Short mmCIF file of C-alpha atoms in Angstrom, two decimals:
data_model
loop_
_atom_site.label_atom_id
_atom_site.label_comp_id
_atom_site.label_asym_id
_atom_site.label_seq_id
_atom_site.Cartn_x
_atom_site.Cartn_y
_atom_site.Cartn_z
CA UNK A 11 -0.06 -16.51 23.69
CA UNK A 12 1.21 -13.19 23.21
CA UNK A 13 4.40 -11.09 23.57
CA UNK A 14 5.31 -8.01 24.69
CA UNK A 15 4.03 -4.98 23.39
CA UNK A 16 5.94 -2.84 24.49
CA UNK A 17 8.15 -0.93 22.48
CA UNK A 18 12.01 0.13 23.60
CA UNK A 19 12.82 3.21 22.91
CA UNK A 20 15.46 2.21 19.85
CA UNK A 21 12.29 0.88 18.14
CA UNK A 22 10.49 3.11 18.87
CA UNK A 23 13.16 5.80 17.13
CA UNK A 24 13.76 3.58 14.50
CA UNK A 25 10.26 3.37 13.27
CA UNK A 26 9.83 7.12 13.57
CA UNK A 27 12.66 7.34 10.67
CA UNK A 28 10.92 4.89 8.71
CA UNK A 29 7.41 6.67 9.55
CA UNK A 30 8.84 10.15 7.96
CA UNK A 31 10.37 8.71 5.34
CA UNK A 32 7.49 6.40 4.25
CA UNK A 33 4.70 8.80 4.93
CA UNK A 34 6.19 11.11 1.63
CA UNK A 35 5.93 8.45 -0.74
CA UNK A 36 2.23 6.99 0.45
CA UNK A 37 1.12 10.19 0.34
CA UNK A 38 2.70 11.26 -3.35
CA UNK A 39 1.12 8.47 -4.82
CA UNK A 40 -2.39 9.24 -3.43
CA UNK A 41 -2.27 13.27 -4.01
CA UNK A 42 -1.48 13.01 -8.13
CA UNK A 43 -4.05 11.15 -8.91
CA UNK A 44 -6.33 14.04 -8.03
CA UNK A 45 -4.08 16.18 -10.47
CA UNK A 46 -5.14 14.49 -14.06
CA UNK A 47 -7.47 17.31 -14.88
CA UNK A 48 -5.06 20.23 -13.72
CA UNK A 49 -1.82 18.26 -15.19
CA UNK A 50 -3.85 17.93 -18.51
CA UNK A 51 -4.62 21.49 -18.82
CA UNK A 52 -1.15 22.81 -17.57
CA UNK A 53 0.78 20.21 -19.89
CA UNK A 54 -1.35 21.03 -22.78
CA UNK A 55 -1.70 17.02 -23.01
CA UNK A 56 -5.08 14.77 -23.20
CA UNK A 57 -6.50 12.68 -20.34
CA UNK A 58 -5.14 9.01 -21.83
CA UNK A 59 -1.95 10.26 -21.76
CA UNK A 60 -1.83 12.06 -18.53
CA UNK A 61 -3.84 8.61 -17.06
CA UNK A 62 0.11 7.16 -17.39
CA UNK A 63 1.72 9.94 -14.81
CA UNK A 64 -0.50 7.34 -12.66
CA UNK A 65 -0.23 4.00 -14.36
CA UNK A 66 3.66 4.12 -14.90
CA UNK A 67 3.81 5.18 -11.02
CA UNK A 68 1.95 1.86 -9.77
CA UNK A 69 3.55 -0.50 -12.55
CA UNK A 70 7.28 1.13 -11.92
CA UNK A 71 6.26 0.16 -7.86
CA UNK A 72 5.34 -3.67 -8.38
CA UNK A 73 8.26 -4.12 -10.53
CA UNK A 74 10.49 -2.82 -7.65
CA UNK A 75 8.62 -4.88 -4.80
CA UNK A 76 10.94 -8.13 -6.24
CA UNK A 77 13.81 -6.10 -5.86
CA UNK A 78 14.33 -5.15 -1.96
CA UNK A 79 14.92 -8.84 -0.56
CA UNK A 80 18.20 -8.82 -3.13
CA UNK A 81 18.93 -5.49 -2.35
CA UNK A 82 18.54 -5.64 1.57
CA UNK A 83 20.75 -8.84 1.48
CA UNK A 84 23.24 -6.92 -0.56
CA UNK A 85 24.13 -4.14 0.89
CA UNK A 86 22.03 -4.16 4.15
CA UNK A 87 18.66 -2.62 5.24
CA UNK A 88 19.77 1.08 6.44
CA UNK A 89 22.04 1.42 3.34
CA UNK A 90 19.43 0.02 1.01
CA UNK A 91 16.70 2.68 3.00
CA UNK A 92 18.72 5.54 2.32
CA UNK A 93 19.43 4.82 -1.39
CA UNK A 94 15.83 4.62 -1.46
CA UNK A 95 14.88 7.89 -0.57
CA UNK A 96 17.36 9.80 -2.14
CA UNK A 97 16.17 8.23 -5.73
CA UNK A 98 12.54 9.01 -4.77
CA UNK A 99 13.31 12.51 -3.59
CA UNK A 100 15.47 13.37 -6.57
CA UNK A 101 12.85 11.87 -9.08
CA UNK A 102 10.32 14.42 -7.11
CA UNK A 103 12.34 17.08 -7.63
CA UNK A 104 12.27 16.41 -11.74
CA UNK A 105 8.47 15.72 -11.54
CA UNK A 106 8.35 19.04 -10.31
CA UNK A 107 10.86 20.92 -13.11
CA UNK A 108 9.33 18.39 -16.07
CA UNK A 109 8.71 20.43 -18.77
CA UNK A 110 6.27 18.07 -20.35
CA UNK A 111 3.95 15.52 -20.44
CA UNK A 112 6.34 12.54 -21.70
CA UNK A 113 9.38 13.99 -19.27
CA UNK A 114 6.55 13.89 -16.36
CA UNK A 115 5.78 10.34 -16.98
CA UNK A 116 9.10 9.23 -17.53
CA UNK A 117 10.27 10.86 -14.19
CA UNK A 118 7.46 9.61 -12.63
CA UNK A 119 8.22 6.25 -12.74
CA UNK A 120 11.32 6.61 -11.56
CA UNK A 121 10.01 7.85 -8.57
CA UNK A 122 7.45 5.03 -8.32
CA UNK A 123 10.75 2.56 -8.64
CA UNK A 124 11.57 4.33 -5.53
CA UNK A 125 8.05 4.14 -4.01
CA UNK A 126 8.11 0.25 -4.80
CA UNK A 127 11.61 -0.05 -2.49
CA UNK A 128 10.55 2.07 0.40
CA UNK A 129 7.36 0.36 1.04
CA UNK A 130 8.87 -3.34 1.75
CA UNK A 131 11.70 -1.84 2.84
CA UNK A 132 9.98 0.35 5.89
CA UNK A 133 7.75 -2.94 7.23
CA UNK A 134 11.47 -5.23 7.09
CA UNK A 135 13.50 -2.80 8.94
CA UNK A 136 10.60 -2.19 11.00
CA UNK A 137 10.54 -6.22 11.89
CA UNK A 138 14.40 -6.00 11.68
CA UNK A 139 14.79 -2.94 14.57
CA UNK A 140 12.25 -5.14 16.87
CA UNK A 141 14.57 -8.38 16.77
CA UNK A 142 11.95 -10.43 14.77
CA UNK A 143 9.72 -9.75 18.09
CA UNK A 144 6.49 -8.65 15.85
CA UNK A 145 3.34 -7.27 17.75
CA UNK A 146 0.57 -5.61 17.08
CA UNK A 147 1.99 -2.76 18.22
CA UNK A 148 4.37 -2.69 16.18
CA UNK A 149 2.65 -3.12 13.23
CA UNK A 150 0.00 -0.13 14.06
CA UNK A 151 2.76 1.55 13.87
CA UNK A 152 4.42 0.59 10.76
CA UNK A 153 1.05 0.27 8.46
CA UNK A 154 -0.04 3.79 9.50
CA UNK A 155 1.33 5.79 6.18
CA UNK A 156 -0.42 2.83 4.34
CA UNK A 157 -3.25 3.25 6.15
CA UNK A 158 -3.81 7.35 6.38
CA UNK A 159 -1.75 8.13 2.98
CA UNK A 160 -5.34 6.99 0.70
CA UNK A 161 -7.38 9.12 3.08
CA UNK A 162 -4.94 12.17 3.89
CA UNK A 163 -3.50 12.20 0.51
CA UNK A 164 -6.73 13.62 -1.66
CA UNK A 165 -6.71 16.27 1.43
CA UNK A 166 -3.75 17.28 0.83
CA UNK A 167 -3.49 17.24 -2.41
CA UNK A 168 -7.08 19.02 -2.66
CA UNK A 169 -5.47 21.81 -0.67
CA UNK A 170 -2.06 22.12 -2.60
CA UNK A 171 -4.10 22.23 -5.79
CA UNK A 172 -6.23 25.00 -4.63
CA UNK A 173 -3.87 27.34 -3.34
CA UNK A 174 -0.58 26.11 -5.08
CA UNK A 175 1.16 25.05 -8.47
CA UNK A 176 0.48 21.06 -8.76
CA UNK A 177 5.01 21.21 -9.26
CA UNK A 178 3.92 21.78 -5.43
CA UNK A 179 2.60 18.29 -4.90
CA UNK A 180 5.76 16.83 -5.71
CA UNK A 181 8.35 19.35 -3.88
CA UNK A 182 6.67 18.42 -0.72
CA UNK A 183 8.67 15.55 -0.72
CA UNK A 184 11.60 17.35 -0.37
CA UNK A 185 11.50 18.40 3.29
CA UNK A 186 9.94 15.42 4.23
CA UNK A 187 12.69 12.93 2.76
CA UNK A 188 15.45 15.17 4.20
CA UNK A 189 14.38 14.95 7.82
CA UNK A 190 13.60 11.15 6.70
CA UNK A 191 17.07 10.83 5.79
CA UNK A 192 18.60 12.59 8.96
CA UNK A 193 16.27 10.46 11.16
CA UNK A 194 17.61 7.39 9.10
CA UNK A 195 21.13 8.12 9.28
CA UNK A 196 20.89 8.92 12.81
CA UNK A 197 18.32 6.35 14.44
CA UNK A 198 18.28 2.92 12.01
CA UNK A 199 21.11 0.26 13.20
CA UNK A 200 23.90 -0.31 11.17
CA UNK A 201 23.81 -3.75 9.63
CA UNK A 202 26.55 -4.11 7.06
CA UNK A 203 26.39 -7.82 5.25
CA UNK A 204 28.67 -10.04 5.47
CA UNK A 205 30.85 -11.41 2.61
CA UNK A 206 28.63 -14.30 1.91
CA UNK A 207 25.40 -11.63 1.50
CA UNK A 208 27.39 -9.08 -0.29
CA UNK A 209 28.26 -11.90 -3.07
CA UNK A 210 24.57 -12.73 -3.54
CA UNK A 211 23.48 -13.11 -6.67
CA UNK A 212 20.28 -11.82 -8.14
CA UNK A 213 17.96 -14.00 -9.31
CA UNK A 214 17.63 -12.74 -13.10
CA UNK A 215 15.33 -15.15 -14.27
CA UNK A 216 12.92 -14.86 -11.42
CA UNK A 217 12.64 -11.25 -11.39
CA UNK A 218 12.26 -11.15 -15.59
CA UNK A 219 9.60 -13.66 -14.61
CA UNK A 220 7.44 -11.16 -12.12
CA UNK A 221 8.17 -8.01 -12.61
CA UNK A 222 6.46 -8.00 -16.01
CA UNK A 223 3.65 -10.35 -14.20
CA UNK A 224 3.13 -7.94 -11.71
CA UNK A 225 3.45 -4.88 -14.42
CA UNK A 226 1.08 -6.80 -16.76
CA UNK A 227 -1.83 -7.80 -13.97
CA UNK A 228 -1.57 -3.74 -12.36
CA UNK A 229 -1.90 -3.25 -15.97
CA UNK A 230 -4.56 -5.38 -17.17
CA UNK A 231 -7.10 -4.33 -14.17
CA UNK A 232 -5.85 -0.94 -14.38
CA UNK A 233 -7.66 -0.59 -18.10
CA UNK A 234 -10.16 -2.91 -17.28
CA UNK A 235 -13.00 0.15 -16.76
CA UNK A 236 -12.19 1.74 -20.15
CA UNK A 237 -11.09 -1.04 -22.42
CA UNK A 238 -12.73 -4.00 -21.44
CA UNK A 239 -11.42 -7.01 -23.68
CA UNK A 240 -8.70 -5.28 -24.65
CA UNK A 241 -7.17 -5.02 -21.05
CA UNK A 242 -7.39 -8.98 -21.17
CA UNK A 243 -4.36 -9.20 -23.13
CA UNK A 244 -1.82 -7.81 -20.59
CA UNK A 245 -3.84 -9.28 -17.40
CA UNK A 246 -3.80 -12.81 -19.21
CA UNK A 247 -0.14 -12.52 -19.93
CA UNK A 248 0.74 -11.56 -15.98
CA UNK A 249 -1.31 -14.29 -14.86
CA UNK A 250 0.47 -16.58 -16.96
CA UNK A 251 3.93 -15.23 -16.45
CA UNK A 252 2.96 -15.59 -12.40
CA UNK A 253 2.21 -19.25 -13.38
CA UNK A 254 5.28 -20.26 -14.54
CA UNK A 255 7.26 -18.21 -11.66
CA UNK A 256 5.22 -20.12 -9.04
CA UNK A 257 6.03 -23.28 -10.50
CA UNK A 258 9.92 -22.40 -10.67
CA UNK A 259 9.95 -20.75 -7.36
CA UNK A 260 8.36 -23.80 -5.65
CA UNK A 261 10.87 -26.32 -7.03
CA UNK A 262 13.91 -23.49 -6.60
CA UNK A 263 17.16 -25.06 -5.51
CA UNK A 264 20.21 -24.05 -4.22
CA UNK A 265 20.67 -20.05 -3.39
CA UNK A 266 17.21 -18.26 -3.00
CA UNK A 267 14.56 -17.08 -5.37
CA UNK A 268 13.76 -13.39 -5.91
CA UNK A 269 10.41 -13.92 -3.92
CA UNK A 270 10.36 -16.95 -2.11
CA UNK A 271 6.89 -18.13 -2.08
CA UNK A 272 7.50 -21.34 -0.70
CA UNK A 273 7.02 -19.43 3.11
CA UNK A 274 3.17 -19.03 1.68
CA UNK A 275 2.72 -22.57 3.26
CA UNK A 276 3.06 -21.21 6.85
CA UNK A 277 -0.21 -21.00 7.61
CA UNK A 278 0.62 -18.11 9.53
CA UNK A 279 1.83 -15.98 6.46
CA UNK A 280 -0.09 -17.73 4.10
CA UNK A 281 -3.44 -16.76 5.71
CA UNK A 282 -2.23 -12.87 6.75
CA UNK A 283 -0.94 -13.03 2.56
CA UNK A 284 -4.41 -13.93 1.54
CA UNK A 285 -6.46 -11.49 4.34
CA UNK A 286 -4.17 -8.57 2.98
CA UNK A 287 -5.11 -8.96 -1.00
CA UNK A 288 -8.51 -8.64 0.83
CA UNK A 289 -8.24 -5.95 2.73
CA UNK A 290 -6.54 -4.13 -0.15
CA UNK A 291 -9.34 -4.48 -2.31
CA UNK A 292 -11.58 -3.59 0.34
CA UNK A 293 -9.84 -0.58 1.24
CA UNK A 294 -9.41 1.04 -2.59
CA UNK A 295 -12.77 -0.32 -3.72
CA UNK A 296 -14.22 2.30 -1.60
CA UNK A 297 -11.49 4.76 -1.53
CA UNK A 298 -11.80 4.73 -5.37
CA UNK A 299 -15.62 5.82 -5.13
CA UNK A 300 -15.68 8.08 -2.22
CA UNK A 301 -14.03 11.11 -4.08
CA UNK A 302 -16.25 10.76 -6.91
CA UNK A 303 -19.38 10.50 -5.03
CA UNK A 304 -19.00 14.11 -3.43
CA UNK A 305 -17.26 15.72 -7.00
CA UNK A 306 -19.45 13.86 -9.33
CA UNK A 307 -23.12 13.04 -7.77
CA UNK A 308 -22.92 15.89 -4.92
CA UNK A 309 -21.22 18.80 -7.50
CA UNK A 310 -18.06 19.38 -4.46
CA UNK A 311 -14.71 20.91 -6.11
CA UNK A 312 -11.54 18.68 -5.61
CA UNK A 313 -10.76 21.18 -2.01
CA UNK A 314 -14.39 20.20 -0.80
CA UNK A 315 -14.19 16.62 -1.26
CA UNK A 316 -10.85 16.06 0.45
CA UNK A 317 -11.90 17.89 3.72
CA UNK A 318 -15.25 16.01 3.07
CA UNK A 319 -12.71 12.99 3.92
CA UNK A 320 -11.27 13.76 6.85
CA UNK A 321 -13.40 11.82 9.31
CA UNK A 322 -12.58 8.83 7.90
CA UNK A 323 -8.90 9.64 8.52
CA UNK A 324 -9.78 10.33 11.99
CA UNK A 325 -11.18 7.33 12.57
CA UNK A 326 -8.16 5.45 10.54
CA UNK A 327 -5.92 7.38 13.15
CA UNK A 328 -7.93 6.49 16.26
CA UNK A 329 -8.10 2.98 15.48
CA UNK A 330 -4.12 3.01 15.76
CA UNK A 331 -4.24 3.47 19.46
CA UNK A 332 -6.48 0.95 20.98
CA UNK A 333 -6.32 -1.72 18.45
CA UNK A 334 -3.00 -3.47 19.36
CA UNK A 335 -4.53 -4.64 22.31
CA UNK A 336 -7.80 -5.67 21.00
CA UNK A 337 -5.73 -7.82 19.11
CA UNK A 338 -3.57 -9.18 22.23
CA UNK A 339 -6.52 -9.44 23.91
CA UNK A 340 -8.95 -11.42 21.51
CA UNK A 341 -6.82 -12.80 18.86
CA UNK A 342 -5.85 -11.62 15.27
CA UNK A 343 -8.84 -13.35 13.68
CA UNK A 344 -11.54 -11.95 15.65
CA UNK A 345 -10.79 -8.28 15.15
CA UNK A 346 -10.10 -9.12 11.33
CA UNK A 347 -13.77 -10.10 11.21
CA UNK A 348 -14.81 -7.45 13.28
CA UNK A 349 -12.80 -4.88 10.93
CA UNK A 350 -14.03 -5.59 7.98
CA UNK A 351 -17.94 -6.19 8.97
CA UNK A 352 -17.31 -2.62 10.93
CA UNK A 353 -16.47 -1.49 7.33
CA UNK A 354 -18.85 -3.33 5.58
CA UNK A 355 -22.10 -2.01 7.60
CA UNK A 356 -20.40 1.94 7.86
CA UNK A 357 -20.08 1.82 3.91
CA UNK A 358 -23.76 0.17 3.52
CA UNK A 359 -25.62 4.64 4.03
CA UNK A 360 -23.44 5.28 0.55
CA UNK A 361 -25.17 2.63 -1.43
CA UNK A 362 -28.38 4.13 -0.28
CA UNK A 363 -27.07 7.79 -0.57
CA UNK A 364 -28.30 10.54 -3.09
CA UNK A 365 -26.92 14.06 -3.61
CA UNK A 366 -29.03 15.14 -1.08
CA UNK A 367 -28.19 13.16 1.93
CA UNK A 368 -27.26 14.88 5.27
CA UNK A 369 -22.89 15.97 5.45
CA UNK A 370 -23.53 15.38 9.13
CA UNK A 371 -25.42 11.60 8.80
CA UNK A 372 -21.77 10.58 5.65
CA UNK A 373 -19.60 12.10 8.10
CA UNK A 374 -20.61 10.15 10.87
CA UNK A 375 -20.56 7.04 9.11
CA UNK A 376 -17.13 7.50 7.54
CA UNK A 377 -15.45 8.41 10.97
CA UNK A 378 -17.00 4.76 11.70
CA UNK A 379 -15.78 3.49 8.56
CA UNK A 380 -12.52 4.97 9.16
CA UNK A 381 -11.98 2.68 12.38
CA UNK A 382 -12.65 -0.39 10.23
CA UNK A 383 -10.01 0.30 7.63
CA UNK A 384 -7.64 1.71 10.09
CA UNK A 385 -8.00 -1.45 12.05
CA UNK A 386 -7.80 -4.06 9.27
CA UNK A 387 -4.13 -4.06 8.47
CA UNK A 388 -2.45 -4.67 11.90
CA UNK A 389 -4.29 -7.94 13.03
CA UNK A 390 -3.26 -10.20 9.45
CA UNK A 391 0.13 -8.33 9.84
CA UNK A 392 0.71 -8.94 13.84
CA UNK A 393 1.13 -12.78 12.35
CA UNK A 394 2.34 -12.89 9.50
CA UNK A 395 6.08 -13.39 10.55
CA UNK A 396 5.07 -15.98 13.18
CA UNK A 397 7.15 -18.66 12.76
CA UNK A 398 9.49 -16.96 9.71
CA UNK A 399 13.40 -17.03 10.50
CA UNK A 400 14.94 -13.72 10.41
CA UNK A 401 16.88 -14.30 7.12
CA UNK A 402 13.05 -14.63 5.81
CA UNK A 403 11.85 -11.64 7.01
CA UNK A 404 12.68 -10.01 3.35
CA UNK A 405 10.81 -12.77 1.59
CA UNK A 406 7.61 -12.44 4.05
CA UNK A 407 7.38 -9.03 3.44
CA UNK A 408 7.49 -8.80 -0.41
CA UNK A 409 4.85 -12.10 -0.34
CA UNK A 410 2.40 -9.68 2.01
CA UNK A 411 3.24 -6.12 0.02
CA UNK A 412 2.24 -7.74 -3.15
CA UNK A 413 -0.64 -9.67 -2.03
CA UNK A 414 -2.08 -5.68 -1.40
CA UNK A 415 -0.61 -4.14 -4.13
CA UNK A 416 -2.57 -6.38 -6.68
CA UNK A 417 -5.61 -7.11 -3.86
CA UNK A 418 -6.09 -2.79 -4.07
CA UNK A 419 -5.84 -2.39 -7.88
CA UNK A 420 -8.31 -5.22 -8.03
CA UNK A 421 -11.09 -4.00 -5.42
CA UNK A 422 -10.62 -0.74 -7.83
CA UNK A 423 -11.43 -2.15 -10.74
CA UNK A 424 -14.18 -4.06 -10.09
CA UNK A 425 -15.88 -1.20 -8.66
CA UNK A 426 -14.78 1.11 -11.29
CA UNK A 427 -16.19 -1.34 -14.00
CA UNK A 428 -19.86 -1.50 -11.89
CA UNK A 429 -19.47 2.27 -11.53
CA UNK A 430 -19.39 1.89 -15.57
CA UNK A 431 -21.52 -0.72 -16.43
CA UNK A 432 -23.86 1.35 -14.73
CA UNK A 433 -23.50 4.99 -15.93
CA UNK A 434 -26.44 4.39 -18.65
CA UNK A 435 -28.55 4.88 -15.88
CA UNK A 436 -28.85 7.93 -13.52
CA UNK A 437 -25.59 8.98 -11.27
CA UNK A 438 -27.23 7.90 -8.77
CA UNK A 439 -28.30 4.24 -9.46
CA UNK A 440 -24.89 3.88 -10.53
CA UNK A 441 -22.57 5.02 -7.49
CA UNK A 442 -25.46 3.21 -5.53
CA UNK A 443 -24.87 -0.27 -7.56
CA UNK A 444 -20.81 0.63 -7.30
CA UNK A 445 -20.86 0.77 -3.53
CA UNK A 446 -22.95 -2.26 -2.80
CA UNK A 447 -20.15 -3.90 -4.87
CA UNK A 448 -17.54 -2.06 -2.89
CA UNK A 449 -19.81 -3.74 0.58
CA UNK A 450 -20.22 -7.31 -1.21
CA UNK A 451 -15.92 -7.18 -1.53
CA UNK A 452 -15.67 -6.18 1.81
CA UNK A 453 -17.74 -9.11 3.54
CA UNK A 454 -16.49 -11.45 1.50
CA UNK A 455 -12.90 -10.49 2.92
CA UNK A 456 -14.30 -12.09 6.14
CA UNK A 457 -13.74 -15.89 4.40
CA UNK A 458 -9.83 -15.46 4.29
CA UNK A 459 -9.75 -14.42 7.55
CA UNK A 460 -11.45 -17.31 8.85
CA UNK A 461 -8.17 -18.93 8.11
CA UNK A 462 -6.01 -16.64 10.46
CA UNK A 463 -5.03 -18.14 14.04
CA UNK A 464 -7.22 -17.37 16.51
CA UNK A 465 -4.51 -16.46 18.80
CA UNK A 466 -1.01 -14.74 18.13
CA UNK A 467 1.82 -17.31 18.95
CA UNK A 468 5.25 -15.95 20.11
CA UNK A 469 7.73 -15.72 17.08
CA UNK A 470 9.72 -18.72 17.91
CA UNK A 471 10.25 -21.07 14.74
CA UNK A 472 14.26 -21.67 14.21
CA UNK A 473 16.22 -20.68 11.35
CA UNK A 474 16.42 -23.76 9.83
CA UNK A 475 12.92 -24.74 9.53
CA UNK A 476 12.15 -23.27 6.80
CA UNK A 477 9.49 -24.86 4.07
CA UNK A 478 10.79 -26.47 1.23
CA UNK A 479 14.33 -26.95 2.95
#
């Protein structure tokens, strides 16, 4: 059974503030990382250093991901939105005046604190503005910065590099957020807490539980490519401090935990959680090489490679407008499968690629490839709030954000590892064994999403049935 898909215009409003707003900060964190050379030379700093104007971004983003349930429950969703954007626009607008390499990284992850609110943040209000009434068109919409922002960003960022100062990359923000902010201000519904909400307390323990789990796992696979063993050390202590918050989570009592993960045993979200760690390693696995294969095996500068990239964005974009209804149509789990094996077999002509192969032949394949990835978000997401109470809604989305969060830095760094392990032998063998691994990740995403429902239920569980209550 389905519902309807279409949107009112109120939604439809409301999601185009969230859309501006979240498109700046998806597309920041994708743009710098094709800056380490030019921020190395410019800052007069060396590459391990400069590697943290990245590093301290993602870790400052899954510390924050704990954060926006509380904070949301506190002082409401648009209020909570708004604060949001103005601390990620002001920390752009120091990245851009920092007048080194240690102020860069410091204001950097402030402004991936900010990053780490906005994303939950934009897919809750999103659910919020729609009265708990998720479909898959609604969620095209809402995963589209998340979608385009790893295939626009290295355009964009190829082209602001080339023409403009990198302080550039970050005071593009500024416009953006401001008309973000109007839109916000003008279009989100007002939904001040009551007493009882505005009391809440944060849970303390929970979040100094995972927030250094999450910082150490990001962390851990983030180093994994360059320090091998020694990158065990922080990923073993996550995993272990993600142990003990499971366990205390599960058995949480009175008042809620920061991330309730007691929802994972809907099937519904549990199954949409476990697709999306999936899909984001499929997605970055790939995303991770692409660039790389046209700088490093085909000689392209950082301009070439980005508008080398654009099909794949096309095909991201187009996949936005006629795969709601495939969904309605034939069910979240079929056009999960279908995604990723569309992705799978368009990614297979880069594992046989050398630096001579046809522009025309990659181009055509990554405009397929960019249907696939485009497509592969909105199915697990069209059901993952089946059957979650709108008090939930909060505690469903930070479950599903960091399910991708670590899924993507993990599809990275297994591929960046083969793309290693590899190098002794010629560029080519290597990108070649690096993308196979990239394919293998992405058929194997097909077994979690055997587990999704077949069909997309109405949103219809009660408040008070709730797991663990």
């Amino acid at each position: 059974m389905t519902v309807d898909t279409k949107l009112s215009p109120q939604v439809r409003m409301a999601l185009l503030a969230l859309l501006v707003g979240g498109i700046a900060a998806i597309l920041d964190s994708t743009m710098v990382t094709l800056a380490i050379h030019t921020l190395t030379v410019e800052l007069h700093s060396g590459t391990g250093t400069i590697q943290w104007v990245t590093t301290g971004f993602l870790l400052a983003m899954a510390v924050a991901i704990p954060v926006t349930g509380w904070a949301e429950r506190r002082w409401g969703g648009k209020q909570a939105w708004m604060a949001a954007l103005t601390l990620f626009v002001l920390a752009s607008v120091l990245c851009a005046v920092a007048w080194n390499d240690v102020a860069l990284i410091g204001f950097r992850v402030l402004q991936g604190f900010g990053a780490g609110l906005i994303f939950p943040l934009m897919q809750t209000l999103a659910v919020r503005a729609a009265g708990g009434q998720v479909s898959s068109r609604l969620m095209a919409s809402v995963t589209l910065p998340i979608a385009l922002g790893p295939i626009l960003g290295p355009v964009l960022g190829g082209i602001i590099l080339h023409w403009l100062s990198w302080r550039w990359l970050f005071l593009v923000n500024v416009p953006l957020i401001a008309v973000g902010l109007l839109l916000a201000w003008r279009f989100l519904p007002a939904d001040r807490p009551g007493p009882a909400a505005r009391r809440s307390r944060l849970d303390v323990t929970g979040l100094a539980l995972l927030a250094p789990a999450l910082a150490g796992i990001l962390l851990g696979l983030s180093q994994l490519p360059d320090e091998g063993a020694g990158a065990l050390v922080p990923l073993l202590a996550g995993v272990a401090l993600l142990a003990v918050f499971i366990i205390r989570a599960a058995q949480y009592g009175a008042g809620q935990p920061i991330v309730d993960i007691r929802l994972l045993r809907l099937r519904s979200l549990g199954s949409a959680s476990a697709v999306l760690f999936t899909a984001g390693a499929a997605m970055y696995a790939a995303m991770f090489l692409l660039p790389l294969y046209f700088q490093q095996l085909r000689g392209d500068s950082v301009l070439e490679a980005g508008l080398l990239l654009i099909p794949q964005g096309v095909g991201a974009l187009a996949a936005r407008f006629v795969v709601g209804g495939l969904v309605d149509r034939y069910g979240a789990r079929a056009m999960t499968i279908a995604s990723f094996l569309l992705a799978a077999v368009a990614t297979v002509p880069f594992a046989l690629a050398g630096p001579g192969t046809s522009l025309w032949w990659l181009s055509i394949v990554l405009l397929i490839r960019g249907v696939g990835i485009g497509a592969v978000l909105i199915p697990p997401m069209s059901v993952a709030y089946t059957g979650i109470a709108p008090g939930d809604i909060p505690h469903a989305t930070m479950n599903t954000r960091i399910a991708q969060q670590v899924g993507a830095s993990f599809g990275t760094a297994i591929v960046a590892v083969a793309l290693q392990a590899t190098l002794g032998a010629t560029t080519t063998d290597a990108f070649r064994g690096a993308f196979w691994w990239a394919i293998a990740i992405t058929v194997l995403a097909v077994i979690p999403a055997l587990l999704l429902p077949a069909d997309r239920p109405t949103n219809t569980r009660p408040e008070s049935a709730r797991p663990g209550r």
